[in-house]
Amino acid sequence: MDYIDNKSKYDKRSLRSTTTKLSRETFGEEITVKQRACLEIIGFDEENKVIELGEEEVIIGRIPECGICLVVDNVSRQHARVIFRNEEYFVEDLDSTNGTYVNGIKIVKCVLRNSDQINIGGVKILFTEEKTLQKT
């Protein structure tokens, strides 16, 4: 039970909530997040290959139908996928034979953060992401 001493220097009325509800119009402008992300395949060919990511799913595997085709024996036909959900990128292993690793840890599904290193069948893939705030 809350008890307030009548001799207190605080007025009982001052203890009531003064929180007010604000509308979007109060702030005037909206702030949007511009996001740019890519995968850089390191040391697979003579020069590194950079793949720009969007909101669509990207399958990584050995068969030519994959969005990122890695013709390496240790890579499964459909090894992993990169998906965009709730403003974040995830990598998910697709029950591959040799597993998918992020920063040296074997994963089933993992949120990707800037500079994460994905290892698929011995191929190193660097995830980079840049977020900028813009007023609209």
PDB file of N, CA and C in Angstrom, residues 37-39 53-60 68 80-85 88-94 110 112 118 120 125 127:
ATOM      1  N   ALA A  37      22.925  -3.696 -48.082  1.00  0.00           N
ATOM      2  CA  ALA A  37      23.673  -4.864 -47.604  1.00  0.00           C
ATOM      3  C   ALA A  37      24.193  -5.649 -48.804  1.00  0.00           C
ATOM      4  N   CYS A  38      25.309  -6.321 -48.584  1.00  0.00           N
ATOM      5  CA  CYS A  38      25.862  -7.151 -49.652  1.00  0.00           C
ATOM      6  C   CYS A  38      26.670  -8.307 -49.075  1.00  0.00           C
ATOM      7  N   LEU A  39      26.887  -9.292 -49.930  1.00  0.00           N
ATOM      8  CA  LEU A  39      27.734 -10.437 -49.614  1.00  0.00           C
ATOM      9  C   LEU A  39      28.955 -10.356 -50.520  1.00  0.00           C
ATOM     10  N   LEU A  53      22.366  -7.282 -51.861  1.00  0.00           N
ATOM     11  CA  LEU A  53      21.175  -7.944 -51.330  1.00  0.00           C
ATOM     12  C   LEU A  53      19.991  -6.987 -51.333  1.00  0.00           C
ATOM     13  N   GLY A  54      18.822  -7.555 -51.570  1.00  0.00           N
ATOM     14  CA  GLY A  54      17.579  -6.797 -51.483  1.00  0.00           C
ATOM     15  C   GLY A  54      16.675  -7.487 -50.489  1.00  0.00           C
ATOM     16  N   GLU A  55      15.381  -7.418 -50.731  1.00  0.00           N
ATOM     17  CA  GLU A  55      14.431  -8.047 -49.830  1.00  0.00           C
ATOM     18  C   GLU A  55      14.066  -9.464 -50.254  1.00  0.00           C
ATOM     19  N   GLU A  56      14.524  -9.883 -51.426  1.00  0.00           N
ATOM     20  CA  GLU A  56      14.211 -11.226 -51.887  1.00  0.00           C
ATOM     21  C   GLU A  56      15.209 -12.252 -51.343  1.00  0.00           C
ATOM     22  N   GLU A  57      14.738 -13.483 -51.221  1.00  0.00           N
ATOM     23  CA  GLU A  57      15.555 -14.586 -50.718  1.00  0.00           C
ATOM     24  C   GLU A  57      16.655 -14.932 -51.720  1.00  0.00           C
ATOM     25  N   VAL A  58      17.843 -15.267 -51.201  1.00  0.00           N
ATOM     26  CA  VAL A  58      18.959 -15.687 -52.049  1.00  0.00           C
ATOM     27  C   VAL A  58      19.416 -17.065 -51.580  1.00  0.00           C
ATOM     28  N   ILE A  59      19.382 -18.035 -52.499  1.00  0.00           N
ATOM     29  CA  ILE A  59      19.853 -19.391 -52.210  1.00  0.00           C
ATOM     30  C   ILE A  59      21.320 -19.485 -52.602  1.00  0.00           C
ATOM     31  N   ILE A  60      22.116 -20.085 -51.719  1.00  0.00           N
ATOM     32  CA  ILE A  60      23.537 -20.319 -51.980  1.00  0.00           C
ATOM     33  C   ILE A  60      23.730 -21.823 -52.104  1.00  0.00           C
ATOM     34  N   ILE A  68      23.408 -17.630 -55.763  1.00  0.00           N
ATOM     35  CA  ILE A  68      24.874 -17.602 -55.646  1.00  0.00           C
ATOM     36  C   ILE A  68      25.356 -19.032 -55.841  1.00  0.00           C
ATOM     37  N   ALA A  80      22.466 -23.117 -48.327  1.00  0.00           N
ATOM     38  CA  ALA A  80      21.957 -22.139 -47.353  1.00  0.00           C
ATOM     39  C   ALA A  80      21.151 -21.081 -48.095  1.00  0.00           C
ATOM     40  N   ARG A  81      20.452 -20.277 -47.302  1.00  0.00           N
ATOM     41  CA  ARG A  81      19.732 -19.156 -47.906  1.00  0.00           C
ATOM     42  C   ARG A  81      19.864 -17.929 -47.022  1.00  0.00           C
ATOM     43  N   VAL A  82      19.832 -16.773 -47.671  1.00  0.00           N
ATOM     44  CA  VAL A  82      19.842 -15.493 -46.973  1.00  0.00           C
ATOM     45  C   VAL A  82      18.464 -14.884 -47.192  1.00  0.00           C
ATOM     46  N   ILE A  83      17.807 -14.515 -46.074  1.00  0.00           N
ATOM     47  CA  ILE A  83      16.464 -13.951 -46.162  1.00  0.00           C
ATOM     48  C   ILE A  83      16.411 -12.617 -45.416  1.00  0.00           C
ATOM     49  N   PHE A  84      15.462 -11.790 -45.815  1.00  0.00           N
ATOM     50  CA  PHE A  84      15.256 -10.481 -45.192  1.00  0.00           C
ATOM     51  C   PHE A  84      13.882 -10.494 -44.527  1.00  0.00           C
ATOM     52  N   ARG A  85      13.863 -10.363 -43.193  1.00  0.00           N
ATOM     53  CA  ARG A  85      12.615 -10.361 -42.425  1.00  0.00           C
ATOM     54  C   ARG A  85      12.724  -9.323 -41.318  1.00  0.00           C
ATOM     55  N   GLU A  88      15.810  -7.148 -40.907  1.00  0.00           N
ATOM     56  CA  GLU A  88      17.093  -7.794 -40.627  1.00  0.00           C
ATOM     57  C   GLU A  88      17.348  -8.905 -41.641  1.00  0.00           C
ATOM     58  N   TYR A  89      18.618  -9.174 -41.871  1.00  0.00           N
ATOM     59  CA  TYR A  89      19.025 -10.282 -42.733  1.00  0.00           C
ATOM     60  C   TYR A  89      19.360 -11.491 -41.866  1.00  0.00           C
ATOM     61  N   PHE A  90      18.976 -12.653 -42.343  1.00  0.00           N
ATOM     62  CA  PHE A  90      19.256 -13.919 -41.676  1.00  0.00           C
ATOM     63  C   PHE A  90      19.934 -14.847 -42.670  1.00  0.00           C
ATOM     64  N   VAL A  91      20.778 -15.739 -42.169  1.00  0.00           N
ATOM     65  CA  VAL A  91      21.281 -16.842 -42.976  1.00  0.00           C
ATOM     66  C   VAL A  91      20.761 -18.117 -42.321  1.00  0.00           C
ATOM     67  N   GLU A  92      20.321 -19.055 -43.164  1.00  0.00           N
ATOM     68  CA  GLU A  92      19.737 -20.296 -42.672  1.00  0.00           C
ATOM     69  C   GLU A  92      20.325 -21.473 -43.442  1.00  0.00           C
ATOM     70  N   ASP A  93      20.796 -22.462 -42.709  1.00  0.00           N
ATOM     71  CA  ASP A  93      21.319 -23.674 -43.325  1.00  0.00           C
ATOM     72  C   ASP A  93      20.145 -24.498 -43.854  1.00  0.00           C
ATOM     73  N   LEU A  94      20.292 -25.069 -45.038  1.00  0.00           N
ATOM     74  CA  LEU A  94      19.228 -25.871 -45.656  1.00  0.00           C
ATOM     75  C   LEU A  94      19.539 -27.362 -45.554  1.00  0.00           C
ATOM     76  N   CYS A 110      20.560 -17.777 -38.264  1.00  0.00           N
ATOM     77  CA  CYS A 110      21.292 -16.760 -37.513  1.00  0.00           C
ATOM     78  C   CYS A 110      21.027 -15.378 -38.107  1.00  0.00           C
ATOM     79  N   LEU A 112      22.241 -11.847 -39.227  1.00  0.00           N
ATOM     80  CA  LEU A 112      23.528 -11.363 -39.707  1.00  0.00           C
ATOM     81  C   LEU A 112      23.757  -9.929 -39.260  1.00  0.00           C
ATOM     82  N   ILE A 118      30.645 -15.624 -43.107  1.00  0.00           N
ATOM     83  CA  ILE A 118      29.926 -16.880 -43.335  1.00  0.00           C
ATOM     84  C   ILE A 118      30.894 -17.834 -44.025  1.00  0.00           C
ATOM     85  N   ILE A 120      30.863 -21.424 -46.015  1.00  0.00           N
ATOM     86  CA  ILE A 120      30.052 -22.466 -46.643  1.00  0.00           C
ATOM     87  C   ILE A 120      30.970 -23.346 -47.468  1.00  0.00           C
ATOM     88  N   ILE A 125      32.475 -15.917 -47.055  1.00  0.00           N
ATOM     89  CA  ILE A 125      31.580 -14.878 -47.559  1.00  0.00           C
ATOM     90  C   ILE A 125      31.435 -13.823 -46.465  1.00  0.00           C
ATOM     91  N   PHE A 127      29.567 -10.598 -44.938  1.00  0.00           N
ATOM     92  CA  PHE A 127      28.315  -9.843 -44.962  1.00  0.00           C
ATOM     93  C   PHE A 127      28.604  -8.427 -44.490  1.00  0.00           C
TER      94      PHE A 127
END
